[in-house]
XYZ file of C-alpha atoms in Angstrom:
707
model
C 31.070 -20.988 10.045
C 31.112 -17.180 9.442
C 28.590 -16.505 6.432
C 29.173 -13.147 5.149
C 27.129 -11.870 1.726
C 26.300 -9.169 -0.900
C 22.908 -6.625 -0.920
C 20.709 -9.837 -0.158
C 17.035 -10.439 0.977
C 16.200 -13.601 3.039
C 13.431 -15.198 4.743
C 13.780 -16.535 8.473
C 12.415 -18.775 10.707
C 12.991 -18.337 14.193
C 14.097 -21.627 16.663
C 11.337 -21.055 18.697
C 8.624 -22.069 15.959
C 10.743 -24.480 14.274
C 9.588 -27.365 16.054
C 5.829 -26.414 15.959
C 5.301 -26.721 12.743
C 7.506 -29.877 12.463
C 5.244 -31.350 15.434
C 2.306 -30.429 13.301
C 3.555 -32.182 9.918
C 4.170 -35.496 12.116
C 0.648 -35.528 13.895
C -1.240 -34.631 10.580
C 0.978 -37.708 9.508
C -0.816 -39.534 12.217
C -4.309 -38.390 12.417
C -7.253 -40.449 11.041
C -7.973 -39.978 7.508
C -12.002 -39.388 8.383
C -10.766 -36.219 10.328
C -13.538 -33.481 9.266
C -12.460 -30.645 7.030
C -12.220 -27.270 7.228
C -15.182 -25.479 6.781
C -15.794 -21.374 5.400
C -18.526 -19.284 6.017
C -20.574 -18.532 3.240
C -24.118 -16.738 2.082
C -26.529 -19.081 1.144
C -29.859 -17.984 -0.705
C -31.821 -21.468 -0.917
C -34.958 -21.256 1.559
C -35.838 -23.758 3.684
C -39.052 -25.411 4.336
C -42.038 -23.403 5.053
C -42.834 -24.587 8.538
C -46.268 -25.677 9.369
C -47.014 -23.631 12.348
C -47.460 -20.160 13.042
C -44.657 -18.574 13.902
C -42.708 -16.200 12.539
C -40.605 -18.071 9.364
C -36.863 -16.197 10.332
C -36.871 -17.213 14.090
C -37.632 -21.254 13.218
C -34.462 -21.382 11.176
C -31.772 -23.525 12.568
C -28.124 -21.835 13.304
C -27.751 -18.082 14.082
C -31.208 -15.996 14.568
C -31.434 -13.955 11.104
C -32.485 -10.074 12.800
C -35.328 -8.699 11.197
C -38.189 -6.190 11.971
C -40.601 -7.026 14.459
C -43.447 -7.654 11.595
C -43.251 -11.345 11.393
C -43.987 -13.178 7.936
C -45.161 -16.845 8.942
C -44.424 -18.215 5.839
C -41.308 -16.354 3.515
C -38.046 -14.919 5.102
C -38.138 -11.190 5.701
C -38.586 -8.783 2.560
C -35.831 -7.172 3.355
C -33.380 -9.769 3.667
C -35.136 -11.239 0.314
C -34.011 -7.998 -1.583
C -31.117 -7.113 -0.552
C -27.592 -8.538 -0.973
C -24.600 -8.015 1.704
C -21.330 -6.056 0.970
C -19.652 -8.780 -0.637
C -21.890 -11.253 -2.806
C -25.534 -9.868 -3.931
C -28.693 -11.323 -2.541
C -31.481 -11.696 -5.611
C -34.236 -12.238 -5.224
C -36.176 -15.397 -3.949
C -35.910 -17.934 -6.872
C -39.725 -19.374 -5.487
C -40.686 -15.835 -6.272
C -38.876 -15.180 -9.512
C -40.174 -18.496 -10.995
C -43.865 -17.335 -10.703
C -44.982 -16.482 -14.211
C -47.311 -14.168 -12.430
C -44.586 -11.845 -12.090
C -44.259 -8.491 -14.439
C -41.409 -9.064 -16.517
C -39.348 -6.437 -15.173
C -39.599 -7.984 -11.575
C -38.251 -11.403 -12.930
C -35.070 -9.892 -14.230
C -34.412 -7.022 -12.096
C -34.956 -4.711 -15.287
C -38.059 -2.051 -16.013
C -38.395 0.996 -18.326
C -35.512 2.564 -17.214
C -33.076 -0.883 -17.660
C -31.722 -3.117 -15.400
C -30.775 -2.547 -12.138
C -26.969 -1.714 -11.726
C -24.241 -2.617 -8.552
C -23.068 0.580 -6.867
C -19.524 -1.642 -6.384
C -19.177 -2.307 -10.486
C -16.157 -0.192 -11.562
C -18.703 0.882 -14.677
C -20.197 2.751 -11.943
C -17.276 3.847 -10.065
C -16.088 5.552 -13.248
C -19.368 7.411 -13.764
C -19.670 8.671 -9.961
C -15.756 9.874 -11.019
C -17.053 11.635 -13.856
C -20.519 12.666 -12.321
C -18.285 14.721 -9.308
C -15.956 16.118 -11.593
C -18.599 17.344 -13.918
C -21.092 18.946 -10.620
C -16.991 20.563 -9.833
C -17.249 22.489 -13.161
C -20.931 23.145 -13.152
C -20.468 25.013 -10.204
C -17.129 27.473 -12.176
C -20.002 27.743 -14.849
C -22.173 29.646 -12.827
C -20.179 32.933 -11.799
C -19.340 33.059 -15.815
C -22.806 34.505 -16.060
C -21.931 37.493 -14.235
C -19.441 38.573 -16.834
C -21.901 39.120 -19.419
C -22.474 42.443 -17.952
C -20.286 45.305 -19.098
C -20.155 49.267 -18.532
C -19.335 51.079 -22.284
C -16.760 53.722 -22.712
C -17.649 55.125 -26.173
C -19.424 58.230 -25.859
C -21.866 58.404 -22.391
C -21.122 55.229 -19.915
C -24.066 53.039 -20.156
C -24.893 48.956 -19.247
C -25.235 46.438 -21.501
C -25.377 42.394 -21.541
C -22.596 40.147 -23.684
C -24.833 38.305 -25.491
C -21.802 36.564 -27.059
C -20.468 35.276 -23.724
C -24.115 34.756 -22.270
C -25.167 32.208 -25.252
C -21.897 30.314 -24.608
C -22.177 30.082 -21.072
C -25.960 28.962 -21.324
C -24.451 26.226 -23.775
C -22.062 25.195 -21.082
C -24.547 25.394 -18.304
C -26.997 22.930 -20.630
C -24.508 20.017 -21.527
C -23.430 20.274 -17.737
C -26.966 19.723 -16.934
C -27.239 17.361 -19.008
C -25.206 15.051 -18.011
C -26.882 15.307 -14.376
C -29.613 14.284 -16.391
C -27.899 10.832 -16.885
C -27.222 10.645 -12.986
C -30.494 10.694 -12.280
C -31.611 8.270 -14.662
C -29.106 6.037 -13.288
C -30.225 6.870 -9.676
C -33.598 5.218 -11.127
C -31.774 1.827 -11.311
C -29.274 1.678 -9.276
C -29.398 -0.156 -6.034
C -28.987 1.062 -2.096
C -28.589 0.310 1.196
C -31.250 -0.813 2.802
C -31.558 1.241 6.260
C -33.337 -1.567 8.146
C -30.005 -4.086 7.391
C -27.762 -1.599 9.098
C -29.305 -3.071 12.418
C -26.238 -5.695 11.787
C -23.682 -5.650 9.887
C -22.587 -3.411 7.261
C -26.218 -3.024 5.644
C -27.413 -4.852 2.289
C -28.262 -3.599 -1.087
C -32.065 -3.263 -2.597
C -31.996 -4.811 -5.889
C -36.202 -4.591 -6.608
C -36.256 -2.051 -9.521
C -39.750 -0.604 -8.176
C -38.683 -0.287 -4.603
C -35.580 1.369 -5.868
C -37.364 4.007 -7.797
C -39.487 4.636 -4.899
C -36.887 5.151 -2.588
C -35.192 7.318 -4.598
C -38.385 9.577 -5.750
C -39.469 9.685 -2.141
C -36.347 11.280 -0.399
C -36.175 14.547 -0.515
C -32.169 14.828 -0.877
C -32.415 12.989 -4.107
C -35.294 13.318 -7.074
C -36.622 16.806 -6.139
C -33.447 18.063 -4.893
C -31.197 16.568 -8.280
C -33.931 18.429 -10.048
C -33.981 21.751 -7.759
C -30.266 21.901 -8.644
C -30.193 21.864 -12.474
C -33.339 24.174 -12.883
C -32.280 27.125 -15.523
C -32.704 30.055 -13.218
C -29.457 31.579 -14.460
C -30.412 31.434 -17.893
C -33.852 32.518 -17.375
C -32.651 35.218 -15.472
C -30.471 36.423 -18.027
C -31.942 36.623 -20.985
C -35.827 37.289 -19.942
C -35.014 38.931 -16.560
C -32.012 41.571 -17.120
C -32.807 43.126 -20.952
C -35.647 44.895 -19.381
C -34.380 45.913 -16.138
C -31.279 47.534 -18.046
C -33.775 49.101 -20.885
C -35.576 50.414 -17.398
C -32.104 51.551 -15.521
C -33.247 49.169 -12.359
C -29.430 48.763 -12.052
C -29.715 48.036 -8.223
C -32.905 45.444 -8.678
C -30.201 43.539 -11.309
C -27.338 43.247 -8.987
C -30.182 42.467 -6.075
C -31.912 39.608 -8.709
C -28.082 38.009 -9.359
C -26.771 38.220 -5.786
C -30.167 36.246 -4.720
C -29.734 33.678 -7.287
C -26.403 32.925 -6.222
C -27.425 32.896 -2.906
C -30.121 30.530 -3.505
C -28.855 28.277 -5.679
C -25.449 28.327 -5.856
C -25.221 27.142 -2.407
C -27.528 24.474 -2.738
C -25.216 23.055 -5.672
C -22.654 23.133 -3.045
C -24.441 21.264 -0.681
C -25.499 18.846 -3.352
C -22.457 18.044 -4.108
C -21.173 17.269 -0.545
C -24.489 14.886 -0.149
C -23.690 13.310 -3.298
C -20.004 12.541 -2.714
C -21.142 11.180 0.833
C -23.862 9.152 -0.949
C -21.283 7.448 -3.197
C -19.037 6.934 -0.054
C -21.826 4.659 2.168
C -21.511 1.976 -0.550
C -17.933 1.932 -1.774
C -16.577 4.024 0.597
C -14.103 5.719 -1.502
C -14.842 7.613 -4.927
C -11.220 8.333 -5.904
C -9.298 6.495 -3.884
C -5.778 7.958 -4.309
C -3.807 10.809 -2.321
C -3.171 12.681 -5.776
C -6.592 12.960 -6.890
C -7.579 14.328 -2.948
C -4.537 16.676 -3.493
C -6.130 17.825 -7.186
C -9.589 17.881 -5.921
C -8.821 20.229 -2.693
C -6.571 22.521 -5.234
C -9.975 22.720 -7.652
C -12.238 23.384 -4.363
C -10.150 26.654 -3.575
C -9.736 28.121 -7.109
C -13.754 27.599 -7.507
C -13.816 29.224 -4.199
C -11.806 31.995 -5.621
C -13.863 32.157 -8.996
C -16.884 32.899 -6.840
C -15.626 35.415 -4.923
C -14.070 37.163 -7.612
C -17.289 36.863 -9.995
C -18.953 38.661 -6.759
C -16.603 41.378 -6.382
C -16.902 41.673 -10.540
C -20.780 42.472 -10.050
C -21.173 44.278 -6.549
C -18.321 46.874 -8.727
C -20.298 47.569 -11.952
C -23.289 48.341 -8.896
C -20.527 51.064 -7.335
C -20.027 52.425 -10.852
C -23.524 52.878 -11.427
C -24.004 54.249 -8.248
C -21.195 56.742 -9.237
C -23.087 57.644 -12.233
C -26.052 58.573 -10.846
C -24.511 60.640 -8.205
C -22.550 62.666 -11.169
C -25.882 62.914 -13.155
C -27.837 64.194 -9.927
C -25.071 66.572 -8.668
C -24.456 68.029 -12.232
C -28.180 68.265 -13.201
C -27.876 66.303 -16.343
C -29.681 62.947 -15.589
C -31.820 63.875 -19.056
C -28.686 63.904 -21.346
C -27.339 60.437 -20.732
C -28.822 56.894 -20.208
C -27.538 54.701 -17.807
C -28.675 51.785 -20.583
C -27.341 51.539 -23.505
C -28.960 51.752 -26.619
C -29.049 47.743 -27.501
C -29.229 45.900 -23.763
C -27.573 42.589 -25.744
C -24.704 43.262 -28.124
C -23.159 40.489 -29.755
C -19.812 40.964 -30.559
C -16.334 38.880 -31.702
C -14.623 36.941 -29.555
C -11.440 39.191 -30.470
C -12.970 43.110 -30.817
C -12.062 45.296 -33.970
C -10.511 48.278 -34.119
C -14.085 49.519 -34.120
C -14.825 47.975 -31.230
C -11.807 48.473 -28.854
C -13.606 50.628 -26.499
C -16.889 49.066 -27.018
C -18.481 51.134 -29.748
C -20.586 48.602 -31.128
C -22.436 48.172 -28.030
C -22.605 51.495 -26.558
C -22.862 53.683 -28.717
C -25.541 56.137 -28.919
C -26.996 59.144 -31.080
C -25.740 62.041 -28.377
C -25.492 65.642 -28.550
C -22.043 67.368 -28.281
C -23.623 68.510 -25.053
C -24.573 64.526 -23.748
C -20.948 63.242 -25.237
C -19.578 66.229 -23.039
C -20.758 65.602 -19.633
C -20.234 61.155 -21.005
C -16.241 62.022 -20.851
C -16.603 64.037 -17.870
C -17.978 60.496 -16.450
C -15.875 58.744 -17.837
C -12.818 60.546 -15.785
C -14.542 60.380 -12.694
C -16.994 57.327 -12.565
C -13.815 54.653 -14.862
C -11.035 56.707 -14.468
C -11.317 57.038 -10.346
C -9.955 60.648 -10.781
C -13.254 61.847 -8.856
C -13.874 61.902 -5.141
C -16.299 58.759 -5.585
C -15.438 56.253 -2.452
C -14.785 52.708 -4.326
C -13.413 51.012 -1.542
C -12.144 47.700 -2.497
C -13.388 47.940 -6.005
C -11.225 50.133 -6.661
C -9.127 47.677 -8.925
C -11.651 46.389 -10.593
C -12.241 49.920 -12.804
C -10.409 48.974 -15.373
C -12.112 45.760 -15.974
C -15.448 46.169 -15.731
C -15.199 48.313 -18.965
C -12.694 46.229 -20.506
C -14.100 44.297 -23.933
C -11.436 41.433 -23.527
C -12.953 38.090 -22.281
C -9.519 36.798 -20.596
C -8.705 40.114 -18.133
C -12.806 40.161 -17.549
C -12.100 36.417 -16.154
C -8.837 36.050 -14.914
C -8.438 39.427 -13.079
C -11.591 38.419 -10.361
C -9.998 35.118 -10.171
C -6.476 36.019 -9.058
C -8.493 38.900 -6.879
C -10.103 36.335 -5.138
C -6.811 33.824 -4.428
C -5.157 37.115 -3.772
C -7.949 37.647 -1.115
C -8.529 34.545 0.483
C -5.076 33.908 0.902
C -4.110 36.668 3.040
C -7.527 36.612 4.766
C -8.188 39.881 3.416
C -5.748 42.013 4.387
C -5.149 44.361 1.450
C -8.872 44.880 1.538
C -9.870 48.256 3.010
C -13.731 48.690 2.878
C -15.789 51.910 2.564
C -18.555 52.083 4.881
C -21.032 51.317 2.782
C -22.896 48.743 4.660
C -22.973 45.811 0.994
C -19.439 46.521 0.664
C -18.730 45.770 4.427
C -21.226 43.028 5.053
C -19.236 41.358 1.580
C -15.791 41.644 2.955
C -17.034 40.390 6.510
C -17.894 36.650 4.576
C -14.368 37.397 1.862
C -12.412 37.058 5.858
C -14.651 34.210 7.217
C -14.182 32.245 3.710
C -10.702 32.890 3.661
C -9.954 31.490 7.345
C -12.743 28.787 6.531
C -10.530 27.405 3.685
C -7.381 27.698 4.717
C -8.540 25.704 7.714
C -10.107 22.591 5.946
C -8.522 23.101 2.012
C -5.244 23.727 2.815
C -4.843 21.909 5.627
C -6.058 18.793 3.646
C -3.539 19.709 1.284
C -0.666 19.732 3.690
C -2.338 16.135 5.298
C -2.123 14.854 1.765
C 1.471 15.956 1.150
C 3.010 14.627 4.748
C 1.155 11.363 3.520
C 3.237 11.285 0.575
C 6.642 12.470 2.181
C 5.991 10.897 5.724
C 8.039 7.992 4.724
C 10.419 9.720 3.094
C 10.643 12.667 6.704
C 10.598 9.598 8.550
C 14.129 8.064 7.212
C 15.765 11.465 6.815
C 14.825 11.873 10.780
C 16.216 8.002 11.400
C 19.332 8.981 9.573
C 19.522 11.766 11.505
C 19.032 10.194 14.935
C 21.661 7.820 13.556
C 24.376 10.179 12.818
C 24.079 12.049 16.005
C 23.963 8.589 17.880
C 27.377 7.155 16.066
C 29.094 10.941 16.869
C 28.375 11.422 20.567
C 29.704 7.235 20.402
C 32.787 8.073 18.344
C 32.082 5.240 16.263
C 35.190 4.672 13.724
C 34.665 5.993 10.241
C 34.159 2.206 9.158
C 31.705 1.036 11.378
C 29.964 4.930 10.223
C 30.146 4.153 6.589
C 28.400 0.434 6.897
C 25.910 1.934 9.019
C 25.011 4.202 6.315
C 25.365 1.947 3.593
C 22.983 -0.237 5.384
C 20.358 2.222 5.705
C 20.353 3.268 2.278
C 19.989 -0.466 1.145
C 17.318 -1.565 3.200
C 15.658 2.045 2.271
C 15.880 1.043 -1.477
C 14.921 -2.499 -0.720
C 11.791 -1.645 1.151
C 11.487 2.176 1.127
C 10.379 2.127 4.211
C 7.550 0.394 4.286
C 7.228 -2.517 6.832
C 4.523 -5.517 5.121
C 4.257 -7.699 8.268
C 3.098 -4.301 10.570
C 0.632 -3.414 7.250
C -1.119 -6.829 7.260
C -1.158 -7.603 10.953
C -4.310 -5.798 11.925
C -5.773 -7.888 8.849
C -8.031 -10.821 9.210
C -6.593 -14.216 9.923
C -8.036 -16.032 7.125
C -6.677 -12.780 4.937
C -3.923 -12.664 6.636
C -2.675 -16.376 5.974
C -3.596 -16.241 2.003
C -1.523 -12.601 1.786
C 1.261 -14.699 3.430
C 1.320 -16.970 1.414
C 0.845 -15.063 -1.941
C 4.111 -13.402 -0.759
C 6.107 -16.311 0.895
C 4.472 -19.725 -0.652
C 7.065 -19.411 -4.349
C 9.666 -17.877 -2.316
C 9.874 -20.500 -0.076
C 9.321 -24.002 -2.252
C 12.233 -22.339 -4.035
C 14.379 -24.813 -1.220
C 14.148 -28.106 -2.094
C 13.507 -29.033 1.601
C 10.398 -28.303 1.498
C 8.945 -29.854 -1.600
C 7.507 -32.920 -0.161
C 6.046 -30.879 2.433
C 1.874 -30.287 2.600
C 0.282 -26.809 2.183
C -0.883 -27.148 6.243
C 2.336 -27.395 7.260
C 3.780 -24.847 4.122
C 0.686 -22.226 5.675
C 2.326 -22.478 9.187
C 6.110 -21.804 7.860
C 4.369 -18.579 6.046
C 2.872 -17.696 8.873
C 6.265 -17.817 10.527
C 8.815 -16.242 7.836
C 9.695 -12.765 8.433
C 12.046 -10.849 5.797
C 15.567 -9.578 6.278
C 17.966 -7.399 4.151
C 21.993 -7.785 4.479
C 24.080 -5.126 2.970
C 27.644 -6.548 1.470
C 30.406 -7.427 3.227
C 28.206 -7.635 6.484
C 28.761 -11.309 8.636
C 25.198 -13.288 8.661
C 26.535 -16.107 11.682
C 29.873 -16.840 13.006
C 31.472 -19.890 13.699
C 30.770 -21.122 16.830
C 27.562 -18.640 17.619
C 24.088 -20.268 18.712
C 22.102 -21.409 15.858
C 18.770 -19.317 16.138
C 16.963 -19.261 12.871
C 16.620 -21.045 9.801
C 17.894 -18.691 6.956
C 16.754 -18.836 3.274
C 18.128 -17.069 0.511
C 15.321 -15.700 -1.969
C 18.096 -12.759 -3.847
C 21.649 -12.433 -3.965
C 24.606 -14.878 -3.072
C 26.585 -15.319 0.503
C 29.794 -16.767 0.832
C 30.719 -19.419 3.706
C 33.615 -19.537 5.225
C 35.289 -22.697 7.748
C 38.236 -22.788 9.523
C 40.431 -25.803 9.374
C 43.717 -26.068 11.153
C 46.756 -24.447 10.477
C 44.740 -21.445 9.222
C 42.718 -23.624 6.466
C 39.547 -21.943 5.538
C 37.003 -23.749 3.493
C 34.767 -21.443 1.339
C 31.779 -22.122 -0.677
C 28.813 -19.989 -2.450
C 25.244 -20.166 -1.877
C 23.021 -18.688 -4.038
C 19.110 -18.146 -4.333
C 17.321 -21.292 -3.172
C 19.715 -22.488 -0.311
C 19.755 -22.104 2.888
C 21.492 -21.289 6.410
C 20.903 -22.849 9.865
C 20.291 -26.407 8.896
C 22.030 -27.339 12.507
C 18.791 -25.872 14.338
C 16.927 -28.503 11.765
C 18.926 -31.630 13.026
C 18.555 -30.261 16.540
C 14.849 -30.449 16.218
C 14.797 -33.897 14.806
C 17.049 -36.294 17.384
C 15.953 -38.822 19.306
C 14.149 -37.064 22.216
C 11.083 -35.581 20.231
C 9.677 -39.078 19.113
C 9.299 -40.086 22.826
C 6.051 -37.183 21.952
C 4.274 -39.351 20.159
C 1.488 -41.779 20.758
C 2.468 -45.590 20.076
C 0.526 -45.799 17.081
C 0.068 -47.800 13.713
C 1.304 -44.965 11.903
C 4.190 -45.159 13.207
C 5.984 -46.801 9.735
C 4.763 -43.607 7.805
C 6.087 -41.200 10.324
C 9.970 -43.225 10.513
C 9.921 -43.409 6.204
C 8.738 -39.305 6.717
C 11.864 -39.042 9.605
C 14.261 -41.122 7.049
C 13.586 -38.895 3.880
C 13.710 -35.965 5.995
C 17.144 -36.889 7.192
C 18.505 -37.246 3.989
C 16.903 -34.229 2.376
C 18.637 -32.759 5.543
C 21.678 -33.964 4.952
C 21.840 -33.405 0.984
C 21.263 -30.005 0.828
C 23.118 -29.455 4.306
C 26.635 -27.326 3.306
C 28.315 -29.232 5.865
C 27.457 -32.362 4.829
C 28.470 -31.362 1.174
C 31.294 -30.199 2.320
C 32.576 -33.479 3.818
C 30.972 -35.550 1.018
C 32.612 -33.644 -1.886
C 36.596 -33.786 -0.371
C 36.002 -37.592 0.451
C 34.850 -38.310 -3.238
C 37.718 -36.069 -4.783
C 40.018 -38.205 -2.372
C 38.809 -41.177 -3.025
C 38.860 -40.987 -6.867
C 41.851 -39.839 -7.091
C 42.861 -42.776 -5.127
C 41.528 -44.799 -7.532
C 43.436 -42.920 -10.406
C 46.478 -44.029 -8.839
C 45.818 -47.428 -8.268
C 44.887 -48.158 -11.630
C 47.822 -46.439 -13.334
C 49.888 -48.878 -11.162
C 52.577 -46.744 -9.724
C 52.704 -45.516 -6.294
C 52.656 -41.719 -5.520
C 55.672 -40.481 -3.442
C 55.365 -37.771 -0.813
C 57.630 -35.818 -2.886
C 55.012 -36.196 -5.981
C 52.365 -34.700 -4.673
C 51.293 -31.164 -5.109
C 50.730 -28.517 -2.808
C 46.808 -28.683 -3.959
C 46.315 -32.433 -3.455
C 48.388 -32.161 -0.416
C 45.808 -29.515 0.992
C 43.035 -31.876 -0.090
C 44.429 -34.881 1.841
C 45.243 -32.913 5.036
C 41.390 -31.033 4.773
C 39.599 -34.934 4.248
C 41.897 -36.142 7.120
C 40.107 -33.315 9.152
C 37.284 -34.279 7.874
C 37.509 -37.981 8.538
C 37.924 -37.816 12.365
C 34.797 -34.796 12.603
C 31.763 -35.596 10.425
C 29.104 -32.579 10.865
C 27.173 -33.685 13.978
C 23.429 -33.255 13.393
C 21.942 -35.756 15.964
C 20.248 -37.184 13.012
C 21.437 -40.910 14.115
């Protein structure tokens, strides 16, 4: 019998596995009613009776030994086990201790002055972890913005001043980010943590005692104290208290030294703190963001922050180089007494959009200069700010129009662009002078570019490869198939069928193999997943309506998904039956050749099945001899007869044979009731074919070995 179908999904059961679950069902019918039910593991917090001996409590309990420290409690369970929880089910404190009224209320309710204890695996904490990491990334991007508060005015004579408006805005933003981190510190005082002692066996347990949690967090150097260190307002203090005084004293070199040291001793620890925070969050939940696109975005953010930091340092060092040029120029001309490196206003507040008077920094860099001083100032502008002199700027030459610009967008965006370009090219465009600080900065830029390209860009490539791997694998498979078909010189019709099948299989499964994905999971979890995926599909088949759950579980464990494209032959007439196929989606057409070229056809849809000959072969009488003599023979015979009736009722062969005979009998009955004799000439072509079909089926009934 040939069976072909359109684009259809099936589940199939192999011939070798079918007798197994059928025998399993018969054995279930024969087993005694007092058989022991299956058991499942569970975590019990009930404490057993206290032994009278002086031995360790945990060591004297029945069952598997409880691993604990060398110090034993004679009357109670180990303290770390009583105040911890497994990775799946949290274990609260012992009921006998919680019922004691003399204990403080914060110990009885797992709550104290900072609030109730939080579960680090909860969705609320998980969302907070994401928000915290994003806020830490924002904090890393805020600190370099302080560098752009320093600027050089071009009006009159060049001088250094601090933009008070920008410094105030960055200070407010930094304060808000630090406030978010203070909330994190408050939550850490009430967030359960994984006990180190519980890591001896298993995946660790959570400590739920609030006082223990707070003490553990405060005593940890990488916890409370490190969290306080990274939010110390060092940049705010430096820029509002130290920098204005140093500008007034014209200590430009000291200002740059303090800024670089501040960056070295607070910004780099903040980077390390962010990495430690992420690893600490991953200890409990295993992940923080969890998706490939989040990882892609975080790596881009990290690369952007690195470029932002490199551009900020480049901006500050460029201001120092301009100050060196101005000082060298005044010493060369001998007119240092006429002009000053500091502006008349150390802190200048400007509008976000400069007016006509402030276009060149007149309001901030204005001096009450004499005519001679103005001439000296214009000469210094031409030499040190326009780059027309012989002073070697090296890698800071591109920063000359930036350090004296009053546009905030230019000050921030151009250094970021320089950092992106330099890190991406590994410093190929850098041409440093012989100044030692410039050479060291260039070396750091080159090494940072190599490291970032290796780590961050490599991670981005991994994420993109993970996203495109299935599609790339499909493309490689199609290319290999095309090469093979061309090498074997397959006809165009066969090539089209192969391409059609591959296209429809990709559209149906998207390159995923479900059975391959769950094969390494625990047996119980894998069984539940298969039951969830296959049970509703199997129950669409009426043959399996009356089977118990154990047999259905075994069937679910043995089914495999299959996909057939339109017009493909599934089983040919006369081929050995290898499997039963249950139709889940789509339709197939069954054809059976009769004598003299006649063909019987029928259409099967979702819920029908093929290969019922395999089922009848499994139910032959020799299988009865395998069963032992038992009083449950009647129950088995009843189940067998019911199964035979069900198999014959839904069998395509038996249904076709029965339909033909019923139609023939009905037509004969109608002819007899009308009291007329039907001659051969009066019989139409359809009835003649029907009688011929019935004659064939009356002589050869479907053979299913069920008699």
